[in-house]
Amino acid sequence: MVKSADADTLSRKDLTGPALRTFFRIADAWGLKEAEQMKLLGLDSRSTFQTWKRGAVAAISRDALERISYVMGIYKGLQMLVPRTADEWVRKPNEAPLFAGRPAIERMASGNVADLYVVRQYIDTQCSGQTRVCG
């Protein structure tokens, strides 16, 4: 019988590679700087970031997986909402009260996971107003 902590570790190990590869593809599509990527991932250490980027990590934290999940949801929602300009959206000034005229990336890269959640919720709300579902 596998203990729940062991099951969590196995699950994180299984998710780590695909999650990081997907995150770095999104980061490339959005043209994110290294510092922005580190903030989105919740990292302070450049050496840890470089290790993750090389894929030389067995399992990332649940926090990092949660952050990547939000980034993936934002990416997917944008692809549905504004397919032609989805990748540029994160850098464009946004007049929605949530962003106060600033680009979404500034809110997303605050370092707080709650800001990723809020941006994801914003995108999901925008999607629900569309005739198609963002997912």
PDB file of C-alpha atoms in Angstrom:
ATOM      1  CA  MET A   1       0.000   0.000   0.000  1.00  0.00           C
ATOM      2  CA  VAL A   2       1.358   3.427  -1.014  1.00  0.00           C
ATOM      3  CA  LYS A   3       1.220   6.223   1.539  1.00  0.00           C
ATOM      4  CA  SER A   4      -0.542   9.412   0.410  1.00  0.00           C
ATOM      5  CA  ALA A   5       2.691  11.441   0.702  1.00  0.00           C
ATOM      6  CA  ASP A   6       4.387   8.916  -1.590  1.00  0.00           C
ATOM      7  CA  ALA A   7       1.452   9.087  -4.013  1.00  0.00           C
ATOM      8  CA  ASP A   8       1.729  12.890  -4.055  1.00  0.00           C
ATOM      9  CA  THR A   9       5.444  12.668  -4.809  1.00  0.00           C
ATOM     10  CA  LEU A  10       4.852  10.170  -7.605  1.00  0.00           C
ATOM     11  CA  SER A  11       2.154  12.376  -9.047  1.00  0.00           C
ATOM     12  CA  ARG A  12       4.382  15.475  -8.904  1.00  0.00           C
ATOM     13  CA  LYS A  13       7.205  13.491 -10.519  1.00  0.00           C
ATOM     14  CA  ASP A  14       4.877  12.435 -13.337  1.00  0.00           C
ATOM     15  CA  LEU A  15       3.663  16.002 -13.874  1.00  0.00           C
ATOM     16  CA  THR A  16       6.951  17.872 -13.511  1.00  0.00           C
ATOM     17  CA  GLY A  17       8.459  17.243 -16.950  1.00  0.00           C
ATOM     18  CA  PRO A  18       5.322  17.928 -19.005  1.00  0.00           C
ATOM     19  CA  ALA A  19       4.392  20.930 -16.841  1.00  0.00           C
ATOM     20  CA  LEU A  20       7.797  22.568 -17.175  1.00  0.00           C
ATOM     21  CA  ARG A  21       8.045  21.905 -20.908  1.00  0.00           C
ATOM     22  CA  THR A  22       4.605  23.438 -21.430  1.00  0.00           C
ATOM     23  CA  PHE A  23       5.417  26.415 -19.201  1.00  0.00           C
ATOM     24  CA  PHE A  24       8.614  27.208 -21.104  1.00  0.00           C
ATOM     25  CA  ARG A  25       6.813  26.934 -24.466  1.00  0.00           C
ATOM     26  CA  ILE A  26       4.198  29.420 -23.225  1.00  0.00           C
ATOM     27  CA  ALA A  27       6.931  31.683 -21.853  1.00  0.00           C
ATOM     28  CA  ASP A  28       8.596  31.666 -25.287  1.00  0.00           C
ATOM     29  CA  ALA A  29       5.296  32.387 -27.048  1.00  0.00           C
ATOM     30  CA  TRP A  30       4.657  35.317 -24.699  1.00  0.00           C
ATOM     31  CA  GLY A  31       8.246  36.580 -24.968  1.00  0.00           C
ATOM     32  CA  LEU A  32       8.748  36.493 -21.201  1.00  0.00           C
ATOM     33  CA  LYS A  33      12.027  37.625 -19.713  1.00  0.00           C
ATOM     34  CA  GLU A  34      13.832  35.308 -17.317  1.00  0.00           C
ATOM     35  CA  ALA A  35      12.851  37.444 -14.308  1.00  0.00           C
ATOM     36  CA  GLU A  36       9.177  37.281 -15.319  1.00  0.00           C
ATOM     37  CA  GLN A  37       9.373  33.518 -15.721  1.00  0.00           C
ATOM     38  CA  MET A  38      10.952  33.180 -12.288  1.00  0.00           C
ATOM     39  CA  LYS A  39       8.189  35.297 -10.715  1.00  0.00           C
ATOM     40  CA  LEU A  40       5.483  33.244 -12.413  1.00  0.00           C
ATOM     41  CA  LEU A  41       7.082  30.065 -11.094  1.00  0.00           C
ATOM     42  CA  GLY A  42       7.567  31.539  -7.604  1.00  0.00           C
ATOM     43  CA  LEU A  43      11.346  31.194  -7.744  1.00  0.00           C
ATOM     44  CA  ASP A  44      13.990  33.446  -6.193  1.00  0.00           C
ATOM     45  CA  SER A  45      17.028  31.420  -7.202  1.00  0.00           C
ATOM     46  CA  ARG A  46      18.389  31.784 -10.734  1.00  0.00           C
ATOM     47  CA  SER A  47      20.307  28.514 -10.374  1.00  0.00           C
ATOM     48  CA  THR A  48      17.090  26.665  -9.479  1.00  0.00           C
ATOM     49  CA  PHE A  49      15.394  28.285 -12.459  1.00  0.00           C
ATOM     50  CA  GLN A  50      18.207  27.168 -14.782  1.00  0.00           C
ATOM     51  CA  THR A  51      18.000  23.626 -13.371  1.00  0.00           C
ATOM     52  CA  TRP A  52      14.255  23.557 -14.023  1.00  0.00           C
ATOM     53  CA  LYS A  53      14.715  24.963 -17.517  1.00  0.00           C
ATOM     54  CA  ARG A  54      17.195  22.178 -18.321  1.00  0.00           C
ATOM     55  CA  GLY A  55      14.660  19.647 -17.017  1.00  0.00           C
ATOM     56  CA  ALA A  56      17.135  18.438 -14.412  1.00  0.00           C
ATOM     57  CA  VAL A  57      14.629  18.246 -11.561  1.00  0.00           C
ATOM     58  CA  ALA A  58      12.772  15.158 -10.359  1.00  0.00           C
ATOM     59  CA  ALA A  59       9.700  16.894  -8.935  1.00  0.00           C
ATOM     60  CA  ILE A  60       8.720  20.515  -8.509  1.00  0.00           C
ATOM     61  CA  SER A  61       6.615  21.768  -5.632  1.00  0.00           C
ATOM     62  CA  ARG A  62       2.837  21.697  -5.528  1.00  0.00           C
ATOM     63  CA  ASP A  63       2.954  25.507  -5.485  1.00  0.00           C
ATOM     64  CA  ALA A  64       4.898  25.580  -8.751  1.00  0.00           C
ATOM     65  CA  LEU A  65       2.499  23.075 -10.325  1.00  0.00           C
ATOM     66  CA  GLU A  66      -0.431  25.250  -9.252  1.00  0.00           C
ATOM     67  CA  ARG A  67       1.215  28.330 -10.763  1.00  0.00           C
ATOM     68  CA  ILE A  68       1.881  26.514 -14.030  1.00  0.00           C
ATOM     69  CA  SER A  69      -1.717  25.320 -14.081  1.00  0.00           C
ATOM     70  CA  TYR A  70      -2.931  28.932 -13.864  1.00  0.00           C
ATOM     71  CA  VAL A  71      -0.546  30.009 -16.625  1.00  0.00           C
ATOM     72  CA  MET A  72      -1.783  27.158 -18.818  1.00  0.00           C
ATOM     73  CA  GLY A  73      -5.402  28.134 -18.162  1.00  0.00           C
ATOM     74  CA  ILE A  74      -4.685  31.770 -19.019  1.00  0.00           C
ATOM     75  CA  TYR A  75      -2.917  30.693 -22.201  1.00  0.00           C
ATOM     76  CA  LYS A  76      -5.747  28.391 -23.261  1.00  0.00           C
ATOM     77  CA  GLY A  77      -8.407  30.991 -22.505  1.00  0.00           C
ATOM     78  CA  LEU A  78      -6.574  33.639 -24.509  1.00  0.00           C
ATOM     79  CA  GLN A  79      -6.243  31.269 -27.456  1.00  0.00           C
ATOM     80  CA  MET A  80     -10.023  30.913 -27.407  1.00  0.00           C
ATOM     81  CA  LEU A  81     -10.864  34.577 -26.753  1.00  0.00           C
ATOM     82  CA  VAL A  82      -8.400  36.368 -29.002  1.00  0.00           C
ATOM     83  CA  PRO A  83      -6.698  33.754 -31.166  1.00  0.00           C
ATOM     84  CA  ARG A  84      -4.952  36.232 -33.496  1.00  0.00           C
ATOM     85  CA  THR A  85      -3.437  38.324 -30.696  1.00  0.00           C
ATOM     86  CA  ALA A  86      -3.400  35.889 -27.769  1.00  0.00           C
ATOM     87  CA  ASP A  87       0.362  35.881 -27.289  1.00  0.00           C
ATOM     88  CA  GLU A  88       0.607  39.691 -27.384  1.00  0.00           C
ATOM     89  CA  TRP A  89      -2.293  40.199 -24.934  1.00  0.00           C
ATOM     90  CA  VAL A  90      -0.176  39.760 -21.804  1.00  0.00           C
ATOM     91  CA  ARG A  91       1.993  42.775 -22.737  1.00  0.00           C
ATOM     92  CA  LYS A  92      -0.729  45.141 -23.957  1.00  0.00           C
ATOM     93  CA  PRO A  93      -2.061  47.833 -21.599  1.00  0.00           C
ATOM     94  CA  ASN A  94      -5.445  46.718 -20.292  1.00  0.00           C
ATOM     95  CA  GLU A  95      -8.169  49.114 -19.139  1.00  0.00           C
ATOM     96  CA  ALA A  96     -10.061  46.486 -17.121  1.00  0.00           C
ATOM     97  CA  PRO A  97     -10.194  47.549 -13.444  1.00  0.00           C
ATOM     98  CA  LEU A  98      -8.140  44.491 -12.502  1.00  0.00           C
ATOM     99  CA  PHE A  99      -5.184  45.854 -14.490  1.00  0.00           C
ATOM    100  CA  ALA A 100      -5.734  49.643 -14.177  1.00  0.00           C
ATOM    101  CA  GLY A 101      -4.265  50.360 -17.607  1.00  0.00           C
ATOM    102  CA  ARG A 102      -1.201  48.184 -17.091  1.00  0.00           C
ATOM    103  CA  PRO A 103      -0.292  45.002 -18.975  1.00  0.00           C
ATOM    104  CA  ALA A 104      -1.570  41.759 -17.469  1.00  0.00           C
ATOM    105  CA  ILE A 105       1.977  40.414 -17.164  1.00  0.00           C
ATOM    106  CA  GLU A 106       2.683  43.003 -14.473  1.00  0.00           C
ATOM    107  CA  ARG A 107      -0.115  41.589 -12.329  1.00  0.00           C
ATOM    108  CA  MET A 108       0.742  37.989 -13.191  1.00  0.00           C
ATOM    109  CA  ALA A 109       4.448  38.422 -12.387  1.00  0.00           C
ATOM    110  CA  SER A 110       3.887  40.021  -8.973  1.00  0.00           C
ATOM    111  CA  GLY A 111       5.182  36.821  -7.386  1.00  0.00           C
ATOM    112  CA  ASN A 112       1.865  36.100  -5.672  1.00  0.00           C
ATOM    113  CA  VAL A 113       0.025  32.964  -6.747  1.00  0.00           C
ATOM    114  CA  ALA A 114      -3.217  34.812  -5.924  1.00  0.00           C
ATOM    115  CA  ASP A 115      -2.556  37.224  -8.797  1.00  0.00           C
ATOM    116  CA  LEU A 116      -2.273  34.345 -11.243  1.00  0.00           C
ATOM    117  CA  TYR A 117      -5.556  33.011  -9.883  1.00  0.00           C
ATOM    118  CA  VAL A 118      -7.256  36.408 -10.306  1.00  0.00           C
ATOM    119  CA  VAL A 119      -6.054  36.779 -13.902  1.00  0.00           C
ATOM    120  CA  ARG A 120      -7.191  33.222 -14.655  1.00  0.00           C
ATOM    121  CA  GLN A 121     -10.621  34.025 -13.188  1.00  0.00           C
ATOM    122  CA  TYR A 122     -10.777  37.213 -15.275  1.00  0.00           C
ATOM    123  CA  ILE A 123     -10.052  35.255 -18.464  1.00  0.00           C
ATOM    124  CA  ASP A 124     -12.585  32.581 -17.518  1.00  0.00           C
ATOM    125  CA  THR A 125     -15.222  35.275 -16.905  1.00  0.00           C
ATOM    126  CA  GLN A 126     -14.472  36.818 -20.291  1.00  0.00           C
ATOM    127  CA  CYS A 127     -14.819  33.392 -21.846  1.00  0.00           C
ATOM    128  CA  SER A 128     -18.184  32.785 -20.239  1.00  0.00           C
ATOM    129  CA  GLY A 129     -19.495  35.905 -22.000  1.00  0.00           C
ATOM    130  CA  GLN A 130     -18.562  34.435 -25.372  1.00  0.00           C
ATOM    131  CA  THR A 131     -20.700  32.110 -27.461  1.00  0.00           C
ATOM    132  CA  ARG A 132     -17.924  29.525 -27.308  1.00  0.00           C
ATOM    133  CA  VAL A 133     -16.627  28.057 -24.097  1.00  0.00           C
ATOM    134  CA  CYS A 134     -12.956  28.574 -23.180  1.00  0.00           C
ATOM    135  CA  GLY A 135     -12.759  25.534 -21.196  1.00  0.00           C
TER     136      GLY A 135
END
